[in-house]
mmCIF file of C-alpha atoms in Angstrom:
data_model
loop_
_atom_site.group_PDB
_atom_site.id
_atom_site.type_symbol
_atom_site.label_atom_id
_atom_site.label_comp_id
_atom_site.label_asym_id
_atom_site.label_seq_id
_atom_site.Cartn_x
_atom_site.Cartn_y
_atom_site.Cartn_z
ATOM 1 C CA UNK A 1 -6.652 -68.747 -27.217
ATOM 2 C CA UNK A 2 -6.720 -65.002 -26.605
ATOM 3 C CA UNK A 3 -7.290 -62.262 -29.164
ATOM 4 C CA UNK A 4 -6.912 -58.496 -28.918
ATOM 5 C CA UNK A 5 -8.695 -56.433 -31.543
ATOM 6 C CA UNK A 6 -7.989 -52.726 -31.909
ATOM 7 C CA UNK A 7 -10.099 -50.120 -33.650
ATOM 8 C CA UNK A 8 -10.406 -46.363 -34.014
ATOM 9 C CA UNK A 9 -7.249 -45.182 -35.740
ATOM 10 C CA UNK A 10 -7.213 -42.775 -38.646
ATOM 11 C CA UNK A 11 -6.175 -39.427 -40.040
ATOM 12 C CA UNK A 12 -6.892 -36.268 -38.061
ATOM 13 C CA UNK A 13 -5.821 -32.647 -38.243
ATOM 14 C CA UNK A 14 -3.630 -31.116 -35.543
ATOM 15 C CA UNK A 15 -5.772 -30.198 -32.554
ATOM 16 C CA UNK A 16 -8.274 -32.921 -33.346
ATOM 17 C CA UNK A 17 -9.362 -35.972 -31.393
ATOM 18 C CA UNK A 18 -9.507 -39.725 -31.834
ATOM 19 C CA UNK A 19 -10.516 -42.615 -29.626
ATOM 20 C CA UNK A 20 -8.876 -46.011 -29.780
ATOM 21 C CA UNK A 21 -10.443 -49.206 -28.483
ATOM 22 C CA UNK A 22 -8.939 -52.590 -27.734
ATOM 23 C CA UNK A 23 -11.128 -55.565 -26.883
ATOM 24 C CA UNK A 24 -9.755 -58.769 -25.407
ATOM 25 C CA UNK A 25 -11.611 -62.004 -26.013
ATOM 26 C CA UNK A 26 -11.144 -65.736 -25.842
ATOM 27 C CA UNK A 27 -10.074 -68.034 -23.065
ATOM 28 C CA UNK A 28 -9.429 -65.425 -20.361
ATOM 29 C CA UNK A 29 -9.312 -66.156 -16.645
ATOM 30 C CA UNK A 30 -8.387 -62.697 -15.394
ATOM 31 C CA UNK A 31 -7.032 -59.376 -16.654
ATOM 32 C CA UNK A 32 -4.469 -57.283 -14.846
ATOM 33 C CA UNK A 33 -3.003 -54.172 -16.451
ATOM 34 C CA UNK A 34 -4.254 -52.792 -19.749
ATOM 35 C CA UNK A 35 -2.312 -50.170 -21.629
ATOM 36 C CA UNK A 36 -1.205 -48.441 -24.774
ATOM 37 C CA UNK A 37 2.164 -48.086 -26.466
ATOM 38 C CA UNK A 38 3.122 -46.461 -29.741
ATOM 39 C CA UNK A 39 5.825 -46.710 -32.347
ATOM 40 C CA UNK A 40 6.670 -43.916 -34.746
ATOM 41 C CA UNK A 41 8.627 -44.561 -37.953
ATOM 42 C CA UNK A 42 12.291 -45.340 -37.268
ATOM 43 C CA UNK A 43 11.741 -45.120 -33.510
ATOM 44 C CA UNK A 44 11.486 -47.567 -30.652
ATOM 45 C CA UNK A 45 8.108 -48.548 -29.264
ATOM 46 C CA UNK A 46 7.311 -46.299 -26.299
ATOM 47 C CA UNK A 47 4.942 -46.279 -23.362
ATOM 48 C CA UNK A 48 1.836 -44.115 -23.605
ATOM 49 C CA UNK A 49 -0.514 -45.029 -20.750
ATOM 50 C CA UNK A 50 -1.567 -47.884 -18.485
ATOM 51 C CA UNK A 51 -4.572 -48.690 -16.293
ATOM 52 C CA UNK A 52 -4.148 -51.307 -13.591
ATOM 53 C CA UNK A 53 -6.963 -53.518 -12.341
ATOM 54 C CA UNK A 54 -6.665 -51.584 -9.080
ATOM 55 C CA UNK A 55 -7.695 -48.397 -10.845
ATOM 56 C CA UNK A 56 -4.294 -46.715 -11.080
ATOM 57 C CA UNK A 57 -3.449 -44.866 -14.264
ATOM 58 C CA UNK A 58 -0.070 -43.754 -15.538
ATOM 59 C CA UNK A 59 0.797 -41.572 -18.489
ATOM 60 C CA UNK A 60 3.870 -40.637 -20.451
ATOM 61 C CA UNK A 61 4.797 -37.005 -19.841
ATOM 62 C CA UNK A 62 4.318 -36.274 -23.539
ATOM 63 C CA UNK A 63 0.594 -37.106 -23.399
ATOM 64 C CA UNK A 64 -0.409 -35.987 -19.892
ATOM 65 C CA UNK A 65 -3.367 -33.660 -19.955
ATOM 66 C CA UNK A 66 -4.245 -34.598 -23.546
ATOM 67 C CA UNK A 67 -4.837 -38.370 -23.499
ATOM 68 C CA UNK A 68 -7.147 -40.301 -21.185
ATOM 69 C CA UNK A 69 -7.068 -44.062 -20.684
ATOM 70 C CA UNK A 70 -10.144 -45.901 -19.461
ATOM 71 C CA UNK A 71 -11.373 -49.458 -19.285
ATOM 72 C CA UNK A 72 -14.644 -51.342 -19.196
ATOM 73 C CA UNK A 73 -14.100 -54.556 -17.286
ATOM 74 C CA UNK A 74 -17.506 -55.901 -18.313
ATOM 75 C CA UNK A 75 -16.338 -55.809 -21.919
ATOM 76 C CA UNK A 76 -12.632 -56.555 -21.355
ATOM 77 C CA UNK A 77 -11.948 -53.381 -23.283
ATOM 78 C CA UNK A 78 -9.475 -50.550 -22.874
ATOM 79 C CA UNK A 79 -9.854 -47.146 -24.499
ATOM 80 C CA UNK A 80 -7.527 -44.261 -25.271
ATOM 81 C CA UNK A 81 -9.163 -40.886 -25.774
ATOM 82 C CA UNK A 82 -6.696 -38.628 -27.549
ATOM 83 C CA UNK A 83 -7.362 -34.891 -27.619
ATOM 84 C CA UNK A 84 -5.329 -31.922 -28.836
ATOM 85 C CA UNK A 85 -3.405 -34.214 -31.134
ATOM 86 C CA UNK A 86 -0.053 -33.088 -32.485
ATOM 87 C CA UNK A 87 1.918 -34.225 -35.536
ATOM 88 C CA UNK A 88 4.420 -35.845 -33.180
ATOM 89 C CA UNK A 89 1.658 -38.161 -31.963
ATOM 90 C CA UNK A 90 1.706 -39.850 -35.359
ATOM 91 C CA UNK A 91 2.510 -43.522 -34.811
ATOM 92 C CA UNK A 92 1.130 -47.020 -34.785
ATOM 93 C CA UNK A 93 -0.621 -47.489 -31.462
ATOM 94 C CA UNK A 94 -0.593 -50.911 -29.816
ATOM 95 C CA UNK A 95 -2.621 -52.061 -26.864
ATOM 96 C CA UNK A 96 -0.990 -54.384 -24.374
ATOM 97 C CA UNK A 97 -2.920 -56.471 -21.912
ATOM 98 C CA UNK A 98 -1.422 -58.458 -19.063
ATOM 99 C CA UNK A 99 -3.779 -61.342 -18.467
ATOM 100 C CA UNK A 100 -4.008 -64.881 -17.238
ATOM 101 C CA UNK A 101 -5.572 -67.267 -19.709
ATOM 102 C CA UNK A 102 -7.746 -70.150 -18.481
ATOM 103 C CA UNK A 103 -4.869 -72.465 -19.305
ATOM 104 C CA UNK A 104 -1.356 -71.171 -18.784
ATOM 105 C CA UNK A 105 0.466 -68.444 -16.915
ATOM 106 C CA UNK A 106 -0.024 -64.663 -16.930
ATOM 107 C CA UNK A 107 1.493 -63.141 -20.030
ATOM 108 C CA UNK A 108 1.597 -60.008 -22.149
ATOM 109 C CA UNK A 109 -0.698 -59.902 -25.144
ATOM 110 C CA UNK A 110 -0.482 -57.285 -27.893
ATOM 111 C CA UNK A 111 -3.037 -55.897 -30.299
ATOM 112 C CA UNK A 112 -2.453 -55.734 -34.031
ATOM 113 C CA UNK A 113 -1.775 -51.998 -34.045
ATOM 114 C CA UNK A 114 -3.781 -48.975 -35.182
ATOM 115 C CA UNK A 115 -2.303 -46.234 -37.345
ATOM 116 C CA UNK A 116 -2.829 -42.700 -36.072
ATOM 117 C CA UNK A 117 -1.743 -39.917 -38.400
ATOM 118 C CA UNK A 118 -1.913 -36.278 -37.357
ATOM 119 C CA UNK A 119 -1.461 -33.997 -40.334
ATOM 120 C CA UNK A 120 -2.980 -30.958 -41.969
#
């Protein structure tokens, strides 16, 4: 069984910073892409950033230059450093990990979500 545990959300003023973490644990054989998505109230879940196991990163245009995704393969953890936060960044942030469990086929796994609220 595989678990993803997120941490680091909270309330921050506009212009502030937060860092999210997502740790994968359990019966993992290998990890491919790790990434972040977000869902604002009454909106569809949207892509934020991804980091492939080959070292390639991709960002949504709305966060380029402000957010940085990184990963620590020794800890099976992905991070999202969010700087210069704006009220429109307010959302529940979900990590998504594409991994192969020790038993089974590669699949998408989602974290439980972390609320990020940007407000003065």
